[in-house]
């Protein structure tokens, strides 16, 4: 069973070991061990039942099999076509001038929107972008002779891929909690940053957060990290909403 508490979209995971019948009543106990976020006693839950294939949902099982079968057929078909008649993998440069102009214009527009001096359109995937951003931060510390800086502070309100990206970069992950309104707990950030000031590498923050909160203390949070030798990685998944408030460069400076 997977449950999502609304409207904060906090993801919880659990398992019901017995079968449920129509109109059955269940009680879910939430034990909050790692932050100060309060559920207020009552929340609506969305339950999704799954087994190895579809649980009790026959339509879902048929859909999985149908879509999977079509995908497998298309994969096989395209593989055979490529083997029979191989194609050039990349278009010649002279045939991609329009794409190059589009990429250049997009980069300039993004610089104007965010306030950054330059922009990279690679990598394309969000999680790969997290990894790339952390690698840039690590390279920055190495260029300054601070190779020991390998601690990454991540609020529990950040995207779930953040800890995985930090772990892939070989960083130690330190979690910080949120307050009763879903904001990052600034005192937790301060304590974590000061405790690891000699090996602090970065803070990964999602702004606005996964809770849908514009962090009122984002300026103070960034200052705390910078004062303790770290850099700030801001997840851009919610950048459209964030840009309605202020440019990224003014948040991170």
Coordinates of C-alpha atoms in Angstrom, one line a residue:
X1 CA 0.0 0.0 0.0
X2 CA 1.2 3.5 -0.8
X3 CA -0.4 6.5 0.9
X4 CA -0.1 10.2 0.1
X5 CA -1.2 12.7 2.7
X6 CA -3.1 15.6 1.2
X7 CA -2.7 18.5 0.6
X8 CA 1.0 18.4 1.6
X9 CA 1.8 15.5 -0.7
X10 CA 4.0 13.9 2.0
X11 CA 4.7 10.4 0.7
X12 CA 4.3 7.5 3.1
X13 CA 4.7 3.8 2.5
X14 CA 3.1 0.9 4.4
X15 CA 1.6 -2.5 3.8
X16 CA -1.7 -4.1 4.6
X17 CA -1.3 -7.8 5.2
X18 CA -4.9 -8.8 5.0
X19 CA -7.5 -8.5 2.2
X20 CA -9.9 -5.6 2.3
X21 CA -13.6 -5.7 1.4
X22 CA -15.9 -3.0 0.3
X23 CA -16.7 -0.4 3.1
X24 CA -14.1 -1.9 5.4
X25 CA -12.6 0.7 7.8
X26 CA -8.9 0.8 8.5
X27 CA -6.9 2.9 10.9
X28 CA -3.5 4.4 9.9
X29 CA -1.1 5.4 12.6
X30 CA 1.6 7.9 11.5
X31 CA 4.7 7.9 13.6
X32 CA 6.9 11.0 12.8
X33 CA 10.5 10.2 13.9
X34 CA 12.6 12.5 11.9
X35 CA 11.2 16.1 11.7
X36 CA 8.9 18.5 13.3
X37 CA 6.2 18.6 10.6
X38 CA 2.7 18.2 12.1
X39 CA -0.2 16.4 10.5
X40 CA -2.7 18.1 12.8
X41 CA -4.4 14.8 13.7
X42 CA -6.5 14.5 10.6
X43 CA -5.6 14.1 6.9
X44 CA -7.2 12.5 3.9
X45 CA -5.3 9.6 2.5
X46 CA -5.2 8.2 -1.1
X47 CA -4.6 4.5 -1.1
X48 CA -3.3 2.5 -4.1
X49 CA -3.4 -1.3 -3.8
X50 CA -0.8 -3.2 -5.7
X51 CA 0.5 -6.7 -5.9
X52 CA 3.1 -8.2 -8.2
X53 CA 0.9 -7.2 -11.1
X54 CA -2.4 -5.5 -10.2
X55 CA -3.8 -6.6 -6.9
X56 CA -7.6 -6.9 -7.2
X57 CA -7.8 -4.5 -10.2
X58 CA -8.3 -6.7 -13.2
X59 CA -8.4 -3.8 -15.6
X60 CA -5.0 -2.6 -14.4
X61 CA -3.5 -6.0 -15.0
X62 CA -4.9 -6.2 -18.5
X63 CA -3.6 -2.7 -19.2
X64 CA -0.1 -3.6 -17.9
X65 CA 0.0 -6.7 -20.1
X66 CA -1.4 -4.9 -23.2
X67 CA 0.9 -1.9 -23.0
X68 CA 3.9 -4.0 -22.1
X69 CA 3.2 -6.3 -25.0
X70 CA 2.9 -3.4 -27.5
X71 CA 6.2 -1.9 -26.2
X72 CA 8.0 -5.2 -26.5
X73 CA 6.7 -5.6 -30.1
X74 CA 7.7 -2.1 -31.1
X75 CA 11.2 -2.6 -29.6
X76 CA 11.7 -5.8 -31.5
X77 CA 10.4 -4.2 -34.7
X78 CA 12.7 -1.2 -34.5
X79 CA 15.6 -3.4 -33.6
X80 CA 15.1 -5.6 -36.7
X81 CA 14.6 -2.5 -39.0
X82 CA 17.9 -1.0 -37.7
X83 CA 19.8 -4.3 -38.3
X84 CA 18.4 -4.6 -41.8
X85 CA 18.9 -1.0 -42.7
X86 CA 21.3 0.8 -40.3
X87 CA 21.0 4.6 -40.1
X88 CA 23.5 7.4 -39.3
X89 CA 23.2 8.1 -35.6
X90 CA 23.6 11.8 -35.7
X91 CA 22.6 14.4 -38.3
X92 CA 25.4 16.2 -40.2
X93 CA 26.3 19.6 -38.7
X94 CA 25.1 21.5 -41.7
X95 CA 21.7 19.9 -41.3
X96 CA 21.4 20.9 -37.7
X97 CA 22.0 24.7 -37.9
X98 CA 18.4 25.4 -36.9
X99 CA 18.7 23.3 -33.8
X100 CA 21.9 25.1 -32.8
X101 CA 20.2 28.5 -33.2
X102 CA 17.3 27.3 -31.1
X103 CA 19.6 26.0 -28.3
X104 CA 21.5 29.3 -28.3
X105 CA 18.3 31.3 -28.1
X106 CA 17.0 29.1 -25.3
X107 CA 20.2 29.4 -23.3
X108 CA 20.1 33.2 -23.6
X109 CA 16.5 33.4 -22.6
X110 CA 17.1 31.2 -19.5
X111 CA 20.1 33.5 -18.6
X112 CA 17.8 36.5 -18.8
X113 CA 15.1 34.8 -16.7
X114 CA 17.3 33.4 -14.0
X115 CA 20.1 36.1 -13.9
X116 CA 22.9 33.6 -14.5
X117 CA 25.9 34.4 -16.7
X118 CA 25.7 31.2 -18.7
X119 CA 23.6 28.1 -19.1
X120 CA 24.0 24.4 -20.0
X121 CA 21.2 22.5 -21.6
X122 CA 22.8 19.2 -20.6
X123 CA 21.9 16.9 -19.1
X124 CA 18.3 16.6 -20.0
X125 CA 16.9 14.6 -17.1
X126 CA 16.2 16.2 -13.7
X127 CA 18.0 13.6 -11.6
X128 CA 21.0 13.7 -13.9
X129 CA 21.0 17.5 -13.5
X130 CA 21.2 17.1 -9.7
X131 CA 24.2 14.8 -10.1
X132 CA 25.8 17.2 -12.6
X133 CA 25.2 20.2 -10.2
X134 CA 26.7 18.4 -7.2
X135 CA 29.7 17.3 -9.3
X136 CA 30.3 21.0 -10.3
X137 CA 30.1 22.0 -6.6
X138 CA 32.6 19.2 -5.7
X139 CA 34.9 20.4 -8.5
X140 CA 34.7 23.9 -7.1
X141 CA 35.8 22.7 -3.7
X142 CA 38.6 20.6 -5.2
X143 CA 39.9 23.7 -7.1
X144 CA 40.2 25.5 -3.8
X145 CA 42.0 22.6 -2.1
X146 CA 38.9 21.7 0.0
X147 CA 38.6 18.1 -1.1
X148 CA 37.5 17.1 2.4
X149 CA 34.1 18.8 1.9
X150 CA 31.8 15.9 1.4
X151 CA 28.7 16.6 3.6
X152 CA 25.4 17.5 1.9
X153 CA 22.5 18.9 3.9
X154 CA 19.1 17.9 2.5
X155 CA 15.8 19.0 4.0
X156 CA 13.0 16.4 4.2
X157 CA 10.9 18.7 2.0
X158 CA 13.3 18.3 -0.9
X159 CA 12.7 16.0 -3.8
X160 CA 13.3 12.3 -3.1
X161 CA 16.0 12.0 -5.8
X162 CA 18.2 14.5 -3.9
X163 CA 19.7 12.0 -1.4
X164 CA 20.3 9.5 -4.1
X165 CA 22.2 12.0 -6.2
X166 CA 24.3 13.1 -3.2
X167 CA 25.1 9.4 -2.4
X168 CA 26.2 8.8 -6.0
X169 CA 28.6 11.7 -5.6
X170 CA 30.1 10.0 -2.6
X171 CA 28.7 12.6 -0.1
X172 CA 27.5 12.1 3.4
X173 CA 23.9 13.0 3.8
X174 CA 22.6 15.1 6.8
X175 CA 18.8 15.5 6.9
X176 CA 17.1 18.5 8.5
X177 CA 13.4 18.8 9.3
X178 CA 10.6 21.2 8.8
X179 CA 8.4 23.3 11.1
X180 CA 4.6 23.0 11.6
X181 CA 4.0 25.1 8.4
X182 CA 6.2 23.0 6.2
X183 CA 9.1 25.5 6.1
X184 CA 12.6 24.3 6.5
X185 CA 13.6 24.4 10.1
X186 CA 16.3 27.1 10.0
X187 CA 17.7 26.2 13.4
X188 CA 18.2 22.6 12.3
X189 CA 20.1 24.0 9.2
X190 CA 22.2 26.2 11.4
X191 CA 23.1 23.4 13.8
X192 CA 23.9 21.0 10.9
X193 CA 26.0 23.6 9.0
X194 CA 28.0 24.6 12.1
X195 CA 28.5 21.0 13.2
X196 CA 30.0 20.2 9.7
X197 CA 31.6 23.6 8.9
X198 CA 34.9 22.0 8.1
X199 CA 33.5 19.4 5.7
X200 CA 30.3 21.0 4.5
X201 CA 29.9 20.8 0.7
X202 CA 26.4 21.8 -0.2
X203 CA 22.7 22.2 0.7
X204 CA 20.2 20.8 -1.7
X205 CA 16.9 22.8 -1.5
X206 CA 13.7 22.6 -3.6
X207 CA 12.2 26.1 -3.9
X208 CA 9.2 26.2 -3.7
X209 CA 9.4 23.0 -1.8
X210 CA 7.7 19.7 -2.4
X211 CA 5.2 20.9 0.3
X212 CA 4.3 23.8 -2.1
X213 CA 5.9 26.3 0.3
X214 CA 7.9 29.4 -0.6
X215 CA 10.6 29.3 2.0
X216 CA 10.4 32.6 3.8
X217 CA 13.8 32.1 5.3
X218 CA 15.6 31.1 2.1
X219 CA 18.0 34.1 2.2
X220 CA 19.0 33.3 5.8
X221 CA 19.4 29.6 4.9
X222 CA 21.7 30.4 2.0
X223 CA 23.7 32.8 4.2
X224 CA 24.2 30.1 6.8
X225 CA 25.5 27.6 4.2
X226 CA 27.8 30.1 2.6
X227 CA 29.2 31.3 6.0
X228 CA 30.1 27.7 6.8
X229 CA 31.9 27.2 3.5
X230 CA 29.2 25.4 1.5
X231 CA 27.4 26.0 -1.7
X232 CA 23.6 25.9 -2.4
X233 CA 22.1 23.7 -5.1
X234 CA 18.5 24.7 -5.9
X235 CA 16.3 22.1 -7.5
X236 CA 14.8 23.7 -10.6
X237 CA 11.7 21.4 -10.9
X238 CA 9.5 24.2 -9.6
X239 CA 11.3 27.0 -11.3
X240 CA 8.3 28.3 -13.1
X241 CA 6.6 29.0 -9.8
X242 CA 9.7 30.4 -8.2
X243 CA 10.4 32.8 -11.1
X244 CA 7.1 34.6 -10.4
X245 CA 8.7 35.8 -7.1
X246 CA 12.3 36.6 -7.8
X247 CA 15.2 35.4 -10.1
X248 CA 17.2 32.4 -9.0
X249 CA 20.4 34.4 -8.8
X250 CA 19.0 36.7 -6.1
X251 CA 18.0 33.6 -4.0
X252 CA 21.4 31.9 -4.2
X253 CA 23.8 34.9 -4.0

